[in-house]
Structures are given as C-alpha cells and as structure tokens.
Amino acid sequence: MRDSPTARRTLERALEFFGRGNEHFDSDRFSGAADCYRRARDEFVELDDRHAHIEYIYALTNLALCLTILDEHSKADEAYQFLLEELRRCEESGMQDRLSLLNDRVVILTNLAILLLEEDRPVDAEAALGEALSILEEIPGDDIVRGRVILRLAVALTDQERLAEAEPLCREALDVFEQGDDCGIDLGRCLMNLGIIEMERGRLPESISSFNRSLAVLGSLEGSGWDQALASINLGNAQRKYGRFADAEQSYRRALEMCDRIEGMRLDRVHAEQNLALVLMDQGKWEESEKLYAKALDEYAALGACAVDRARTTMNLAMTLFHQDRLEEAESRCRQALELLDESEGSRSLAGGVWLNLANTLRE
C-alpha cells in the first residue's frame, strides 16, 4: 500500500506513536514508552516501504532498550534479534545510506551489550562491543560514539574483574566526554564506572570523589534519575568501605527515594535497601536493620530472586535477631538460610558463614 492514502495514515500513526514513546522515555516512564514503541512498530510493519523510514529502526531500538530497563530480558532479547534482522533487511533494500546503517548497528550492539551485562554475561557483552569497534574502523570517526562503546567495554571488563584493562579505557572515554558537547549523561556514567574501578582497586578517596562528580553532572540532566540512583548506591558503598557510615546511610536513603520515583528499579531498590540495612548494622541499629531485611525478603520473593540472594539476606536477618538476644528466631532464620543454600547448591563460603552464625546462636 505504498503511497496510498491508507499508507500515509499508517505512517502518520506510526510517527505519532514513536514521538509519544520518546516523550515517555525522556520522563523515565518506560512501560508507557515500551507500549508506544510497540504500537509504532505494529503500524510500521504494515508499510511496504518500512525499511525506508529510519524511525522504524529507532522505534525497535528504543523498545528493546525499554524492555532491558524493565527487566523483561527474554522479551528484550527477542526484540534485539528481530531488530538486527530488520537492520539487515534495511541494508539489503538499499533504501538508506550504508554509513548511517553501520552507525545504527554500532548503537544496537552497544545497547545489546547493556542487556548482556544485566544478564551477567560480560564475556558476550565484550564480544558484541568488539564487533561494534570493528565496524567503527570502517566509517568516519565519531568520537562520542566510540567513547560510548569503549565505556561499555570498560564496564564489561570491570564485571570480569579485569580492572587494570578497564581503567585506561574508562579514562579514554572520560577524555572524550569532557571535551564533547551534549554528552552529560555519558560523562556522568563514565565517572560512575571510574568510581567503581577505583573502589574495587582500594582507592576509596578517589572513588568517593568520582561518584560525587558523577552525581553533580547527572543532577542537572533531565531523564538521568536511573543513573543518579545507581551513582548514589555506589557512593554509599565506597563511603561504607571507608568507614563513613553516617554518610553512607544518607547516600542509600537518597538512592531509595530515587528508586521509588523511577519505574523499572525494583531490583536496584532491594539492593539499596539491603546496603542500607548493612550500614545500620555497622552502627548497631539492629531493629531498623531487621525491618529492612524482612522487607527485602518479601520483595525478593515477589521478584523471584535466586535462592543464594535470599539466603544471604536471611543470614543477615538472623544476625540482627542474634544481636537483639532473640536467639530462637535467629536460629530458625539460620536454618532457613541453610535450606536455601542446599536447594540451590550455593557457595561453600556463604554456607560456612551460616554454619558459624548458627553455632554462635546455639552456644548462646
């Protein structure tokens, strides 16, 4: 139905849904954005010449990214596979500029790496990013695009604890973003990852400075709430390791406030909640810490979290009960943690910690 009145109306609807999706995305309303991008996709596929419209590829790209943010990983993976196939068809159709499509493929591979990192597949993410860097060698350089790819590669290497390799890449990306225009979100993310590397390498004052710089950059940017929450959690982690417990408590509380306002951060919220509980334990605030661990267990159950994560939380809950002289309850929680680890064949080190806590409880 190319060039017919029906085709023109279909294209208008597709572009309208695409625009609405962008508005939702920029306001951190990711469910609404995903719905609009789906409706845009469904309108575009009715067009014989859909591969001539770059907005079609952008709608598919943003849909996959929204699904990743919303932790709908299986749907996101399907969306990326469909997207890569449609991009191949665009290339074969000859309806769009080849260099532009190569740039789109780089963006898609970079976003796919985000999903793979979320799924704890850093080796696969590294491979996708390596392919993106190879493509960039074929096309005229865009420093910002290259910076985004090497930043994600630094994250993938960080997740593999290859910190000595990750740090130079992160600093290379940082130089690019500090000199670039309109890349504040990239600068904030880069500073956050640099802070993580510094923290893991034991350089805590530098790490705290990098996280604070990240928050200063992100705080002035619309649509950066997700990144601000993650930076606050990491800042709290560095402050806790440095023994600045009151500061860490404030950072975790700020992160929780942000997570409550942002869709798709349920798991990150539980992590922040547990980190807050840990720093409250450090300060001997056992009763408040107990309430947070109990709440985290309920939230883990709703999210279908793995048995090892639930066991670790249960063990920490037992510790809070132990320090309140509620020994029977502490013993019961320790045994629950052991059952969870037996069920999942959890790590021996964690099981050893549970056994030690149980032994201390029984001795009392």
Tab-separated table of C-alpha atoms in Angstrom:
chain	number	residue	atom	x	y	z
A	1	MET	CA	0.000	0.000	0.000
A	2	ARG	CA	2.879	2.301	-0.801
A	3	ASP	CA	1.945	5.993	-1.394
A	4	SER	CA	-1.768	5.321	-0.938
A	5	PRO	CA	-3.944	7.384	1.436
A	6	THR	CA	-4.055	4.350	3.744
A	7	ALA	CA	-0.258	4.143	3.749
A	8	ARG	CA	0.050	7.833	4.569
A	9	ARG	CA	-2.361	7.493	7.514
A	10	THR	CA	-0.487	4.415	8.746
A	11	LEU	CA	2.809	6.290	8.571
A	12	GLU	CA	1.301	9.237	10.446
A	13	ARG	CA	0.104	6.924	13.223
A	14	ALA	CA	3.488	5.198	13.381
A	15	LEU	CA	5.330	8.502	13.715
A	16	GLU	CA	2.826	9.746	16.298
A	17	PHE	CA	3.347	6.657	18.491
A	18	PHE	CA	7.100	6.959	18.017
A	19	GLY	CA	7.009	10.576	19.224
A	20	ARG	CA	4.866	9.663	22.233
A	21	GLY	CA	7.296	6.883	23.079
A	22	ASN	CA	10.172	9.361	23.079
A	23	GLU	CA	8.260	11.667	25.443
A	24	HIS	CA	7.617	8.805	27.878
A	25	PHE	CA	11.222	7.615	27.635
A	26	ASP	CA	12.633	11.058	28.386
A	27	SER	CA	10.441	11.194	31.514
A	28	ASP	CA	11.567	7.742	32.816
A	29	ARG	CA	8.085	6.274	32.096
A	30	PHE	CA	9.445	3.144	30.487
A	31	SER	CA	6.284	0.999	30.460
A	32	GLY	CA	4.406	3.727	28.621
A	33	ALA	CA	7.346	4.205	26.265
A	34	ALA	CA	7.525	0.474	25.504
A	35	ASP	CA	3.796	0.383	24.740
A	36	CYS	CA	4.088	3.333	22.328
A	37	TYR	CA	7.133	1.864	20.582
A	38	ARG	CA	5.281	-1.449	20.155
A	39	ARG	CA	2.333	0.362	18.587
A	40	ALA	CA	4.696	2.309	16.331
A	41	ARG	CA	6.346	-0.970	15.284
A	42	ASP	CA	2.967	-2.551	14.533
A	43	GLU	CA	1.998	0.396	12.317
A	44	PHE	CA	5.358	0.419	10.512
A	45	VAL	CA	5.207	-3.299	9.645
A	46	GLU	CA	2.015	-2.615	7.681
A	47	LEU	CA	4.045	-0.464	5.280
A	48	ASP	CA	5.686	-1.997	2.226
A	49	ASP	CA	8.470	0.574	2.446
A	50	ARG	CA	9.024	0.434	6.209
A	51	HIS	CA	12.759	-0.077	5.695
A	52	ALA	CA	12.928	3.390	4.126
A	53	HIS	CA	11.956	5.008	7.441
A	54	ILE	CA	14.782	5.343	9.959
A	55	GLU	CA	12.199	5.978	12.688
A	56	TYR	CA	11.181	2.320	12.307
A	57	ILE	CA	14.670	1.171	13.322
A	58	TYR	CA	14.784	3.751	16.117
A	59	ALA	CA	11.422	2.552	17.468
A	60	LEU	CA	12.681	-1.040	17.533
A	61	THR	CA	15.943	0.051	19.168
A	62	ASN	CA	14.193	2.027	21.891
A	63	LEU	CA	11.664	-0.763	22.502
A	64	ALA	CA	14.483	-3.229	23.150
A	65	LEU	CA	16.181	-0.739	25.484
A	66	CYS	CA	12.945	-0.148	27.436
A	67	LEU	CA	12.437	-3.890	27.894
A	68	THR	CA	16.005	-4.161	29.198
A	69	ILE	CA	15.383	-1.374	31.716
A	70	LEU	CA	12.121	-3.029	32.808
A	71	ASP	CA	13.998	-6.323	33.444
A	72	GLU	CA	11.929	-8.101	30.767
A	73	HIS	CA	15.083	-9.744	29.496
A	74	SER	CA	13.626	-12.565	27.409
A	75	LYS	CA	11.401	-10.085	25.560
A	76	ALA	CA	14.346	-7.718	25.167
A	77	ASP	CA	16.477	-10.489	23.693
A	78	GLU	CA	13.715	-11.309	21.188
A	79	ALA	CA	13.411	-7.616	20.354
A	80	TYR	CA	17.153	-7.329	19.656
A	81	GLN	CA	17.163	-10.411	17.426
A	82	PHE	CA	14.213	-9.035	15.439
A	83	LEU	CA	15.882	-5.617	15.298
A	84	LEU	CA	19.171	-6.992	13.930
A	85	GLU	CA	17.278	-8.958	11.278
A	86	GLU	CA	15.297	-5.875	10.228
A	87	LEU	CA	18.508	-3.847	10.103
A	88	ARG	CA	19.988	-6.458	7.768
A	89	ARG	CA	16.926	-6.122	5.532
A	90	CYS	CA	17.332	-2.352	5.541
A	91	GLU	CA	20.918	-2.784	4.377
A	92	GLU	CA	19.837	-5.185	1.619
A	93	SER	CA	16.995	-2.923	0.474
A	94	GLY	CA	19.396	-0.104	-0.373
A	95	MET	CA	16.765	2.407	0.760
A	96	GLN	CA	19.037	4.042	3.321
A	97	ASP	CA	22.597	5.277	3.456
A	98	ARG	CA	25.032	2.438	4.257
A	99	LEU	CA	27.173	4.529	6.629
A	100	SER	CA	24.091	5.591	8.544
A	101	LEU	CA	23.031	1.956	8.931
A	102	LEU	CA	26.503	0.975	10.104
A	103	ASN	CA	26.249	3.651	12.764
A	104	ASP	CA	22.849	2.261	13.761
A	105	ARG	CA	24.349	-1.224	14.047
A	106	VAL	CA	27.012	0.139	16.415
A	107	VAL	CA	24.301	1.706	18.607
A	108	ILE	CA	22.293	-1.524	18.595
A	109	LEU	CA	25.303	-3.674	19.515
A	110	THR	CA	26.154	-1.235	22.315
A	111	ASN	CA	22.597	-1.422	23.666
A	112	LEU	CA	22.613	-5.206	23.304
A	113	ALA	CA	25.741	-5.218	25.479
A	114	ILE	CA	23.725	-3.436	28.189
A	115	LEU	CA	21.231	-6.341	28.178
A	116	LEU	CA	24.038	-8.909	28.265
A	117	LEU	CA	25.624	-7.126	31.221
A	118	GLU	CA	22.258	-7.092	33.002
A	119	GLU	CA	22.084	-10.856	32.424
A	120	ASP	CA	25.570	-11.264	33.937
A	121	ARG	CA	27.076	-12.230	30.571
A	122	PRO	CA	30.081	-9.872	30.418
A	123	VAL	CA	32.049	-12.105	28.027
A	124	ASP	CA	29.213	-11.985	25.476
A	125	ALA	CA	28.921	-8.239	26.031
A	126	GLU	CA	32.643	-7.863	25.376
A	127	ALA	CA	32.230	-9.758	22.081
A	128	ALA	CA	29.323	-7.530	20.966
A	129	LEU	CA	31.310	-4.409	21.794
A	130	GLY	CA	34.353	-5.766	19.970
A	131	GLU	CA	32.173	-6.148	16.873
A	132	ALA	CA	30.973	-2.562	17.308
A	133	LEU	CA	34.562	-1.301	17.476
A	134	SER	CA	35.412	-3.237	14.308
A	135	ILE	CA	32.524	-1.527	12.497
A	136	LEU	CA	33.720	1.877	13.686
A	137	GLU	CA	37.016	1.262	11.900
A	138	GLU	CA	35.087	1.192	8.588
A	139	ILE	CA	33.295	4.514	8.964
A	140	PRO	CA	34.322	8.124	9.545
A	141	GLY	CA	35.109	8.655	13.193
A	142	ASP	CA	32.583	9.910	15.695
A	143	ASP	CA	34.466	10.311	18.957
A	144	ILE	CA	31.306	10.358	21.076
A	145	VAL	CA	30.024	7.078	19.600
A	146	ARG	CA	33.422	5.464	20.056
A	147	GLY	CA	33.543	6.800	23.614
A	148	ARG	CA	30.204	5.146	24.396
A	149	VAL	CA	31.401	1.815	23.026
A	150	ILE	CA	34.679	1.807	24.948
A	151	LEU	CA	32.854	2.894	28.121
A	152	ARG	CA	30.584	-0.156	27.846
A	153	LEU	CA	33.643	-2.275	27.126
A	154	ALA	CA	35.227	-0.909	30.312
A	155	VAL	CA	32.069	-1.950	32.196
A	156	ALA	CA	32.246	-5.459	30.707
A	157	LEU	CA	35.895	-5.768	31.745
A	158	THR	CA	35.092	-4.401	35.209
A	159	ASP	CA	32.411	-7.075	35.616
A	160	GLN	CA	35.085	-9.656	34.802
A	161	GLU	CA	37.390	-8.079	37.435
A	162	ARG	CA	39.866	-7.116	34.698
A	163	LEU	CA	40.316	-3.736	36.336
A	164	ALA	CA	43.810	-2.957	35.006
A	165	GLU	CA	42.412	-3.253	31.449
A	166	ALA	CA	39.183	-1.438	32.233
A	167	GLU	CA	40.621	1.712	33.814
A	168	PRO	CA	42.583	3.026	30.779
A	169	LEU	CA	39.506	2.533	28.568
A	170	CYS	CA	37.331	4.346	31.084
A	171	ARG	CA	39.763	7.255	31.252
A	172	GLU	CA	39.944	7.393	27.438
A	173	ALA	CA	36.155	7.661	27.310
A	174	LEU	CA	36.252	10.276	30.064
A	175	ASP	CA	38.574	12.482	27.995
A	176	VAL	CA	36.163	12.250	25.069
A	177	PHE	CA	33.084	13.159	27.106
A	178	GLU	CA	34.767	16.006	28.977
A	179	GLN	CA	35.609	17.643	25.639
A	180	GLY	CA	32.354	16.792	23.851
A	181	ASP	CA	29.107	18.704	23.561
A	182	ASP	CA	25.715	17.476	24.828
A	183	CYS	CA	27.113	14.281	26.361
A	184	GLY	CA	26.489	14.982	30.044
A	185	ILE	CA	24.754	11.661	30.650
A	186	ASP	CA	27.752	9.844	29.159
A	187	LEU	CA	30.128	11.865	31.338
A	188	GLY	CA	28.105	11.040	34.451
A	189	ARG	CA	28.064	7.321	33.634
A	190	CYS	CA	31.777	7.324	32.852
A	191	LEU	CA	32.623	8.963	36.173
A	192	MET	CA	30.417	6.417	37.934
A	193	ASN	CA	32.211	3.474	36.311
A	194	LEU	CA	35.589	5.062	37.066
A	195	GLY	CA	34.476	5.315	40.692
A	196	ILE	CA	33.603	1.613	40.718
A	197	ILE	CA	37.040	0.715	39.330
A	198	GLU	CA	38.779	2.938	41.881
A	199	MET	CA	36.704	1.447	44.694
A	200	GLU	CA	37.487	-2.129	43.650
A	201	ARG	CA	41.193	-1.226	43.452
A	202	GLY	CA	41.100	0.131	47.001
A	203	ARG	CA	41.461	3.838	46.128
A	204	LEU	CA	38.482	4.916	48.221
A	205	PRO	CA	39.026	8.717	48.456
A	206	GLU	CA	39.399	8.885	44.660
A	207	SER	CA	36.334	6.671	44.263
A	208	ILE	CA	34.190	8.885	46.510
A	209	SER	CA	35.327	11.937	44.537
A	210	SER	CA	34.398	10.296	41.210
A	211	PHE	CA	30.926	9.326	42.466
A	212	ASN	CA	30.320	12.850	43.772
A	213	ARG	CA	31.433	14.308	40.425
A	214	SER	CA	29.089	11.892	38.659
A	215	LEU	CA	26.144	12.988	40.807
A	216	ALA	CA	26.997	16.666	40.252
A	217	VAL	CA	26.893	16.140	36.470
A	218	LEU	CA	23.775	13.961	36.449
A	219	GLY	CA	21.823	16.135	38.858
A	220	SER	CA	21.283	18.844	36.235
A	221	LEU	CA	20.140	16.474	33.479
A	222	GLU	CA	16.570	15.529	32.636
A	223	GLY	CA	15.961	11.792	32.436
A	224	SER	CA	19.027	10.851	34.499
A	225	GLY	CA	17.190	9.594	37.575
A	226	TRP	CA	18.164	5.962	36.986
A	227	ASP	CA	21.859	6.827	36.778
A	228	GLN	CA	21.640	9.126	39.804
A	229	ALA	CA	20.173	6.309	41.869
A	230	LEU	CA	22.936	3.905	40.836
A	231	ALA	CA	25.621	6.522	41.499
A	232	SER	CA	24.163	7.141	44.965
A	233	ILE	CA	24.200	3.413	45.750
A	234	ASN	CA	27.825	3.146	44.658
A	235	LEU	CA	28.769	6.276	46.590
A	236	GLY	CA	27.256	4.676	49.672
A	237	ASN	CA	29.256	1.510	49.039
A	238	ALA	CA	32.524	3.473	48.860
A	239	GLN	CA	31.671	5.525	51.956
A	240	ARG	CA	30.826	2.382	53.918
A	241	LYS	CA	34.110	0.730	52.930
A	242	TYR	CA	35.907	3.905	54.028
A	243	GLY	CA	34.181	3.782	57.421
A	244	ARG	CA	31.986	6.829	56.814
A	245	PHE	CA	28.826	5.071	57.968
A	246	ALA	CA	26.601	8.110	58.532
A	247	ASP	CA	27.437	9.447	55.049
A	248	ALA	CA	26.782	6.020	53.534
A	249	GLU	CA	23.408	5.848	55.286
A	250	GLN	CA	22.414	9.198	53.744
A	251	SER	CA	23.536	8.056	50.272
A	252	TYR	CA	21.494	4.855	50.456
A	253	ARG	CA	18.427	6.740	51.677
A	254	ARG	CA	18.725	9.173	48.740
A	255	ALA	CA	19.025	6.210	46.376
A	256	LEU	CA	15.875	4.628	47.817
A	257	GLU	CA	13.938	7.868	47.326
A	258	MET	CA	15.049	7.953	43.683
A	259	CYS	CA	14.229	4.269	43.114
A	260	ASP	CA	10.709	4.845	44.455
A	261	ARG	CA	10.155	7.506	41.776
A	262	ILE	CA	11.588	5.589	38.827
A	263	GLU	CA	9.894	2.729	37.047
A	264	GLY	CA	11.889	-0.453	36.499
A	265	MET	CA	14.242	-0.138	39.512
A	266	ARG	CA	12.669	-2.749	41.796
A	267	LEU	CA	15.758	-4.954	41.999
A	268	ASP	CA	18.101	-1.980	42.384
A	269	ARG	CA	15.827	-0.757	45.152
A	270	VAL	CA	16.180	-4.046	47.044
A	271	HIS	CA	19.965	-3.830	46.705
A	272	ALA	CA	19.943	-0.270	48.078
A	273	GLU	CA	17.637	-1.377	50.886
A	274	GLN	CA	19.984	-4.194	51.865
A	275	ASN	CA	23.035	-1.940	51.711
A	276	LEU	CA	21.235	0.497	54.000
A	277	ALA	CA	20.492	-2.399	56.368
A	278	LEU	CA	24.191	-3.323	56.374
A	279	VAL	CA	25.345	0.181	57.268
A	280	LEU	CA	22.709	0.342	60.005
A	281	MET	CA	24.185	-2.901	61.382
A	282	ASP	CA	27.604	-1.247	61.307
A	283	GLN	CA	26.127	1.429	63.582
A	284	GLY	CA	24.353	-1.050	65.889
A	285	LYS	CA	20.858	-0.068	64.722
A	286	TRP	CA	19.616	-3.652	64.868
A	287	GLU	CA	15.863	-3.107	65.000
A	288	GLU	CA	15.697	-0.842	61.939
A	289	SER	CA	18.079	-3.135	60.078
A	290	GLU	CA	15.863	-6.128	60.898
A	291	LYS	CA	12.807	-4.421	59.382
A	292	LEU	CA	14.703	-3.655	56.173
A	293	TYR	CA	15.927	-7.248	55.762
A	294	ALA	CA	12.437	-8.633	56.378
A	295	LYS	CA	11.050	-6.246	53.763
A	296	ALA	CA	13.832	-7.173	51.328
A	297	LEU	CA	12.951	-10.870	51.681
A	298	ASP	CA	9.337	-10.121	50.756
A	299	GLU	CA	10.462	-8.087	47.765
A	300	TYR	CA	12.909	-10.802	46.668
A	301	ALA	CA	10.076	-13.340	46.784
A	302	ALA	CA	7.896	-11.089	44.599
A	303	LEU	CA	10.764	-10.656	42.120
A	304	GLY	CA	11.612	-14.373	42.002
A	305	ALA	CA	15.178	-13.747	43.179
A	306	CYS	CA	17.638	-16.633	43.287
A	307	ALA	CA	17.990	-18.771	46.406
A	308	VAL	CA	21.556	-17.580	47.116
A	309	ASP	CA	20.451	-13.928	47.331
A	310	ARG	CA	17.569	-14.882	49.619
A	311	ALA	CA	19.908	-16.997	51.756
A	312	ARG	CA	22.357	-14.111	52.199
A	313	THR	CA	19.534	-11.787	53.227
A	314	THR	CA	18.107	-14.400	55.597
A	315	MET	CA	21.526	-14.857	57.211
A	316	ASN	CA	21.856	-11.101	57.744
A	317	LEU	CA	18.366	-11.000	59.223
A	318	ALA	CA	19.452	-13.756	61.630
A	319	MET	CA	22.398	-11.591	62.686
A	320	THR	CA	20.103	-8.692	63.603
A	321	LEU	CA	17.952	-11.048	65.675
A	322	PHE	CA	21.023	-12.505	67.383
A	323	HIS	CA	22.183	-9.044	68.484
A	324	GLN	CA	18.736	-8.392	69.945
A	325	ASP	CA	19.010	-11.629	72.028
A	326	ARG	CA	16.160	-13.230	70.076
A	327	LEU	CA	18.091	-16.462	69.779
A	328	GLU	CA	15.322	-18.895	68.820
A	329	GLU	CA	14.274	-16.657	65.935
A	330	ALA	CA	17.910	-16.224	64.885
A	331	GLU	CA	18.445	-19.998	64.891
A	332	SER	CA	15.306	-20.502	62.795
A	333	ARG	CA	16.498	-17.948	60.219
A	334	CYS	CA	19.956	-19.547	60.043
A	335	ARG	CA	18.376	-22.921	59.327
A	336	GLN	CA	16.204	-21.328	56.623
A	337	ALA	CA	19.333	-19.878	55.015
A	338	LEU	CA	20.987	-23.315	55.017
A	339	GLU	CA	17.919	-24.885	53.423
A	340	LEU	CA	18.008	-22.264	50.674
A	341	LEU	CA	21.697	-22.945	50.029
A	342	ASP	CA	21.107	-26.707	49.940
A	343	GLU	CA	18.276	-26.121	47.484
A	344	SER	CA	20.483	-24.057	45.167
A	345	GLU	CA	23.854	-25.721	45.832
A	346	GLY	CA	25.006	-22.281	46.994
A	347	SER	CA	28.576	-21.210	47.646
A	348	ARG	CA	30.549	-23.010	50.336
A	349	SER	CA	31.884	-19.752	51.781
A	350	LEU	CA	28.373	-18.435	52.364
A	351	ALA	CA	27.265	-21.776	53.800
A	352	GLY	CA	30.263	-21.684	56.122
A	353	GLY	CA	29.216	-18.257	57.364
A	354	VAL	CA	25.699	-19.507	58.066
A	355	TRP	CA	27.042	-22.510	59.974
A	356	LEU	CA	29.246	-20.214	62.055
A	357	ASN	CA	26.313	-17.943	62.873
A	358	LEU	CA	24.184	-20.949	63.759
A	359	ALA	CA	26.914	-22.333	66.010
A	360	ASN	CA	27.230	-18.986	67.818
A	361	THR	CA	23.477	-18.848	68.279
A	362	LEU	CA	23.295	-22.388	69.703
A	363	ARG	CA	26.247	-21.706	72.012
A	364	GLU	CA	24.387	-18.742	73.483
